[in-house]
PDB file of C-alpha atoms in Angstrom:
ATOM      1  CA  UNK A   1     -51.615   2.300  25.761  1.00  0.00           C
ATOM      2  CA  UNK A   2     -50.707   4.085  29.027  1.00  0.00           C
ATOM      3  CA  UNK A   3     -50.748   2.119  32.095  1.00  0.00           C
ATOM      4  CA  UNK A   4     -50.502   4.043  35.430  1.00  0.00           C
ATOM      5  CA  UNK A   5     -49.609   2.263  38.330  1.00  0.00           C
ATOM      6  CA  UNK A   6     -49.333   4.510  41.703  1.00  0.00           C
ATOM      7  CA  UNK A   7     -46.109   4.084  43.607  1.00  0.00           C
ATOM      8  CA  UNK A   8     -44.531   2.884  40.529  1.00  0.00           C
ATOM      9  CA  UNK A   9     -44.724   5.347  37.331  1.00  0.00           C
ATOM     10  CA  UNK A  10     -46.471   6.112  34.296  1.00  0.00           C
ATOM     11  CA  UNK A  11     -46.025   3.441  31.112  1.00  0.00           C
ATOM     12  CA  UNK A  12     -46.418   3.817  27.570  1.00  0.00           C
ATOM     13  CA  UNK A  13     -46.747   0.549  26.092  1.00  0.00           C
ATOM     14  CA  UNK A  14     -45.917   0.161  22.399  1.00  0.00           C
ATOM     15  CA  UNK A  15     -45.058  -3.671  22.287  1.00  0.00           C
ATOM     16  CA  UNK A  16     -45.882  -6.817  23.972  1.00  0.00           C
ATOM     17  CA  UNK A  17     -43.173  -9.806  23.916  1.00  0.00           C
ATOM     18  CA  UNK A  18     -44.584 -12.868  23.773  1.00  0.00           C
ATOM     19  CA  UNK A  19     -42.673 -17.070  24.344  1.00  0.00           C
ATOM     20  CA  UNK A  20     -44.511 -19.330  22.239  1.00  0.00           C
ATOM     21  CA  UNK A  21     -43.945 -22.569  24.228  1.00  0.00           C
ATOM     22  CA  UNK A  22     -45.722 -22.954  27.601  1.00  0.00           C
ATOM     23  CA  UNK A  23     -47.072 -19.377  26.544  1.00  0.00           C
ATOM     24  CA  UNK A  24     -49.000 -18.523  24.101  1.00  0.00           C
ATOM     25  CA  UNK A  25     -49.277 -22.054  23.158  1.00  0.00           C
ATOM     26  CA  UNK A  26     -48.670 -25.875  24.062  1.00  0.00           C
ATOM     27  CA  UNK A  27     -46.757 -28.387  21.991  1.00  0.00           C
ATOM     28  CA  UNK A  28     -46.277 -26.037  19.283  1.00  0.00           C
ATOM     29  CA  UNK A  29     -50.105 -24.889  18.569  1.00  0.00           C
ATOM     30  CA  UNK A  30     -52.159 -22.074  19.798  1.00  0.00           C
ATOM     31  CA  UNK A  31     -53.652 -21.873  23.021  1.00  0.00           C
ATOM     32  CA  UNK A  32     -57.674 -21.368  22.922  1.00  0.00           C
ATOM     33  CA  UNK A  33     -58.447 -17.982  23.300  1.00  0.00           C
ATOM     34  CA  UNK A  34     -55.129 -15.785  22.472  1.00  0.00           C
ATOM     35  CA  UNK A  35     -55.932 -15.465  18.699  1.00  0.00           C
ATOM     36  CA  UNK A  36     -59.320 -13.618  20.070  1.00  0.00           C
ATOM     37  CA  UNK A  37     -57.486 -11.548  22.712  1.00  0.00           C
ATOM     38  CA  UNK A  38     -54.751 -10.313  20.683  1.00  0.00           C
ATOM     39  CA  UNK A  39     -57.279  -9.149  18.439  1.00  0.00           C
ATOM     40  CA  UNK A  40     -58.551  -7.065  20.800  1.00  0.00           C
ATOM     41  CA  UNK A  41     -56.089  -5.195  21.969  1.00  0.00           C
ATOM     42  CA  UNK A  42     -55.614  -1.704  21.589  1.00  0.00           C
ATOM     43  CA  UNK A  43     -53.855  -1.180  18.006  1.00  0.00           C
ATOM     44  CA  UNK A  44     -51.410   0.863  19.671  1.00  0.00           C
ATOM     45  CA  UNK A  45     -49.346  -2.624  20.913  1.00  0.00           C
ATOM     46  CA  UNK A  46     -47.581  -4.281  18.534  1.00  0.00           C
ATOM     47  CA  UNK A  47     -47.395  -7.729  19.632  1.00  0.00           C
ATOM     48  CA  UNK A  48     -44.272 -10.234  18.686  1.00  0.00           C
ATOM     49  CA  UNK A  49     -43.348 -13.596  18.933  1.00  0.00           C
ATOM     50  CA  UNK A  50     -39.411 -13.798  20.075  1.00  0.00           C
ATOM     51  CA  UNK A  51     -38.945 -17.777  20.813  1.00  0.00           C
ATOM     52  CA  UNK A  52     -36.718 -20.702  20.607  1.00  0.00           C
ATOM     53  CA  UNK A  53     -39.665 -22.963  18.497  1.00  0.00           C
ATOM     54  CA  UNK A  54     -38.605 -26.053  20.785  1.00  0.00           C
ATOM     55  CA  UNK A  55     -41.797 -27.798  19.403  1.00  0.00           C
ATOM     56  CA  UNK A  56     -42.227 -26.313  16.260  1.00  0.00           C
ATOM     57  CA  UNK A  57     -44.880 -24.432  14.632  1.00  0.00           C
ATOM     58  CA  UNK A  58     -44.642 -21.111  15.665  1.00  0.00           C
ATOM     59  CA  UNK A  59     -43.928 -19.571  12.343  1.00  0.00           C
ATOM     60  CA  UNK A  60     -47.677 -21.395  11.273  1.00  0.00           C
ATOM     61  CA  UNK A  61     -49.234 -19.713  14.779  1.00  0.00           C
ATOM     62  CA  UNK A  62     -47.256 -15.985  13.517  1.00  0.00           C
ATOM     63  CA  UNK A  63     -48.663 -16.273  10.666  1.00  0.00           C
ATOM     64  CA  UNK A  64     -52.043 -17.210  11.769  1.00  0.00           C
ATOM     65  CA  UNK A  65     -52.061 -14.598  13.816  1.00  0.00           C
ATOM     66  CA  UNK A  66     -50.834 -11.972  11.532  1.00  0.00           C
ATOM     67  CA  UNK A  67     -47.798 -10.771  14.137  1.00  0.00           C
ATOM     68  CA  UNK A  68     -43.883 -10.935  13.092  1.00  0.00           C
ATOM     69  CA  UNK A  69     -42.356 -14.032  14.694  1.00  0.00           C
ATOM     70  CA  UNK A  70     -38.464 -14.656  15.376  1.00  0.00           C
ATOM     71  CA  UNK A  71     -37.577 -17.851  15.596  1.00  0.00           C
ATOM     72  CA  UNK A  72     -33.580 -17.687  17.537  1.00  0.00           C
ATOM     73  CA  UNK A  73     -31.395 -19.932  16.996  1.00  0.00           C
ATOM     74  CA  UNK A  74     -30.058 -22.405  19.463  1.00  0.00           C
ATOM     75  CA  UNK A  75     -27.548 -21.356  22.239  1.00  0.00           C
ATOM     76  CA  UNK A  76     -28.222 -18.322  24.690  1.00  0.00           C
ATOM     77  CA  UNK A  77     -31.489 -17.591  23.537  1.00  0.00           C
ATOM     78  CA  UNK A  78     -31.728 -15.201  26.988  1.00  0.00           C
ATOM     79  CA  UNK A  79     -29.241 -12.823  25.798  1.00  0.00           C
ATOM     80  CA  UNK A  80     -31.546 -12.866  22.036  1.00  0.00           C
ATOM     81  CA  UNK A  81     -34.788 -12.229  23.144  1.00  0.00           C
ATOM     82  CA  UNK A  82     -32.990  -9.555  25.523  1.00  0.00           C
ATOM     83  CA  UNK A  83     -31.419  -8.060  22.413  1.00  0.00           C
ATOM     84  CA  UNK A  84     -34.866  -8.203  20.509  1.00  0.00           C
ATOM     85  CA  UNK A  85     -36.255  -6.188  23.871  1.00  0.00           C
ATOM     86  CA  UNK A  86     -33.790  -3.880  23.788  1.00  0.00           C
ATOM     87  CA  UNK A  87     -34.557  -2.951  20.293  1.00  0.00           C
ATOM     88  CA  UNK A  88     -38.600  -2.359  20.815  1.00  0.00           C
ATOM     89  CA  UNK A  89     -37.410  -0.692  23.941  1.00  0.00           C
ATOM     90  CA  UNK A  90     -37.570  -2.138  27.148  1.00  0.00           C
ATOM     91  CA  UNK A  91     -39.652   0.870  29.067  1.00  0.00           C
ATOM     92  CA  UNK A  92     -42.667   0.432  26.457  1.00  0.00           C
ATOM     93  CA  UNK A  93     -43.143  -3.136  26.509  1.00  0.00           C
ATOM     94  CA  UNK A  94     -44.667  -5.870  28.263  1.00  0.00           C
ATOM     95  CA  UNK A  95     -42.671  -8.845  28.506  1.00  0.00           C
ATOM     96  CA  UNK A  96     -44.425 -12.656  28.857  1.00  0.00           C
ATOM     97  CA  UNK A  97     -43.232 -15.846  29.087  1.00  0.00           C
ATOM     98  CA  UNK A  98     -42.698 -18.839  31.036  1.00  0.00           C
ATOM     99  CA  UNK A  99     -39.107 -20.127  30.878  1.00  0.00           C
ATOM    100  CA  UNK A 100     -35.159 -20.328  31.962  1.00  0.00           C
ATOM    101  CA  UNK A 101     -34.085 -18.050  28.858  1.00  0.00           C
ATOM    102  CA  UNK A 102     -37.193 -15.379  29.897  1.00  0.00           C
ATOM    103  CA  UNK A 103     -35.788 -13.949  32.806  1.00  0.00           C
ATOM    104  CA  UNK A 104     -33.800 -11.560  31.182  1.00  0.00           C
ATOM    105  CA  UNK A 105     -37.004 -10.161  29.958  1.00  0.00           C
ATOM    106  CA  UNK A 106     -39.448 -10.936  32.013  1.00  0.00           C
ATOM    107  CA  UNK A 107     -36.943  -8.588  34.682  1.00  0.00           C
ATOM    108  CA  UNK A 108     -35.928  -6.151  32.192  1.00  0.00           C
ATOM    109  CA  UNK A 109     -39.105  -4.773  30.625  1.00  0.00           C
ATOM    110  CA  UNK A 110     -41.511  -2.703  31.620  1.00  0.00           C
ATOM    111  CA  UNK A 111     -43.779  -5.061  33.284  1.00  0.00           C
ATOM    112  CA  UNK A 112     -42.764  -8.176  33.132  1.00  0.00           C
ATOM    113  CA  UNK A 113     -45.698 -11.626  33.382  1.00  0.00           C
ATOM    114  CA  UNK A 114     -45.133 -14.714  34.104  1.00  0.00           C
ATOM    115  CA  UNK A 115     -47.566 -17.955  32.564  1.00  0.00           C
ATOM    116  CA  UNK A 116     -47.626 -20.847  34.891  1.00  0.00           C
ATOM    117  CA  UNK A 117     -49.702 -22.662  32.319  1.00  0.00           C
ATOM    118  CA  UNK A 118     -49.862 -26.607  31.873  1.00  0.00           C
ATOM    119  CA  UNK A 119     -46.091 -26.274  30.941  1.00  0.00           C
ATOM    120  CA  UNK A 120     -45.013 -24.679  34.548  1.00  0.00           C
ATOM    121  CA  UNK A 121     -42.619 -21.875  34.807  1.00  0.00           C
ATOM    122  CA  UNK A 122     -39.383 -21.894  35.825  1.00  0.00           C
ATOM    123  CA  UNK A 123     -38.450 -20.950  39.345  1.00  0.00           C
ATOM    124  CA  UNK A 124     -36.173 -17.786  38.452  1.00  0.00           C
ATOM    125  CA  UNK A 125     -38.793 -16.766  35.768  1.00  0.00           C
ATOM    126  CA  UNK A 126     -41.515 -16.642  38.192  1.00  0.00           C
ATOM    127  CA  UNK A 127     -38.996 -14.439  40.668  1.00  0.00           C
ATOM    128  CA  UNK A 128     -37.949 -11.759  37.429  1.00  0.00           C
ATOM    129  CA  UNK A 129     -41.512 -11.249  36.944  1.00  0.00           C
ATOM    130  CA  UNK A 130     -43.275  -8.446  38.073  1.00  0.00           C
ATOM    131  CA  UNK A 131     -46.785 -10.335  37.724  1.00  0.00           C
ATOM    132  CA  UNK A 132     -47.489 -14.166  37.829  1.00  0.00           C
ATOM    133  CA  UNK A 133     -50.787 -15.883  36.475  1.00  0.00           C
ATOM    134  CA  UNK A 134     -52.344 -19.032  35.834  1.00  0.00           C
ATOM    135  CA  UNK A 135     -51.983 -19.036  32.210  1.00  0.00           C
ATOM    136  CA  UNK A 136     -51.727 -16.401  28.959  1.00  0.00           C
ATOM    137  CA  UNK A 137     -55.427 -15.833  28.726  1.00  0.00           C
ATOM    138  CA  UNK A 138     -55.076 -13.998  32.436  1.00  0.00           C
ATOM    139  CA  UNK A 139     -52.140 -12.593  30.992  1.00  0.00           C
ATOM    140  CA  UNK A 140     -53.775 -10.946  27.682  1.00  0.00           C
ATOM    141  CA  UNK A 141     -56.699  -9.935  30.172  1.00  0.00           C
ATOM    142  CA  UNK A 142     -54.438  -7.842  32.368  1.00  0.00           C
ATOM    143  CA  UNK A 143     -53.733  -5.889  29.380  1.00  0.00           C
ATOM    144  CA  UNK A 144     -57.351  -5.712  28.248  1.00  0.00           C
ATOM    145  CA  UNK A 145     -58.768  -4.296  31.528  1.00  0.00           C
ATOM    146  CA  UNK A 146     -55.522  -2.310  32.774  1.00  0.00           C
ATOM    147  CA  UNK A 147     -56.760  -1.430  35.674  1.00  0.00           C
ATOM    148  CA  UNK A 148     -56.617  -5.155  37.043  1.00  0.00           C
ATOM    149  CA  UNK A 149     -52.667  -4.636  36.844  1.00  0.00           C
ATOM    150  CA  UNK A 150     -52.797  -1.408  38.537  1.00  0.00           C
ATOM    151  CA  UNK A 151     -54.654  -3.069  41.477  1.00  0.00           C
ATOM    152  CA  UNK A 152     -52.098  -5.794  41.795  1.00  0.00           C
ATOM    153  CA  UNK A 153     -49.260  -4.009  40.936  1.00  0.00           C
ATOM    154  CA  UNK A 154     -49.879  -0.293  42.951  1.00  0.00           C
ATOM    155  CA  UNK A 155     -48.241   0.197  46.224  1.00  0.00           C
TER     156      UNK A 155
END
């Protein structure tokens, strides 16, 4: 999927990084909606689940969803879903989440989103991100209709 955003640069996005909790879902299930969205977008974006699990469940909502899911284990879970970006590459993916130990992507990647949601945000992950919305079904639409990112994002 390539993205052009004037002022800013060309993107080809391969992957899309995705929290679980206060994300792509609440309490530990899905959030209406995503299963449908993520099924819609182009097959050239692999999505993936990188998240700390705090309420459980999200190796149930991977599965459901058919998308590889990494559960990390407790302690600087920043620095492991940085690593995980790192490895799809951080140029060809687009990074959401919501929380403290998202910043790291949320700033690094390509274009980084932000989910308020019914969980809030933290303050620094709303400042790393390059985008903020009301919740992951704006997100998923940005990606869906491009040029809705280009107009917010374009200089």
């Amino acid at each position: 999927m390539r993205i052009v955003i004037p002022g800013r640069g060309s993107y080809d996005i391969h992957y899309l990084l995705l929290d679980m909790n206060g994300t792509i879902g609440l309490d530990g299930a899905l959030l209406e909606g995503v299963a449908d969205r993520l099924a819609r977008l182009p097959q050239t974006v692999r999505p993936l689940i990188a998240t700390a699990d705090t309420h459980g469940g999200a190796s149930l909502v991977g599965e459901r969803l058919g998308i590889e899911t990494v559960t990390l284990e407790p302690g600087d879970e920043a620095e492991a879903k940085l690593a995980i970006l790192s490895r799809l590459g951080a140029e060809q993916t687009v990074a959401v989440g919501n929380g403290a130990n998202d910043v790291l992507i949320l700033k690094e990647s390509a274009v980084g989103i932000c989910v308020l949601g019914q969980e809030g945000a933290s303050a620094a992950a709303a400042l790393a991100a390059d985008v903020l919305v009301h919740d992951i079904r704006d997100a998923l639409d940005l990606l869906l209709h491009p040029q809705r990112l280009v107009a917010t994002l374009r200089s």
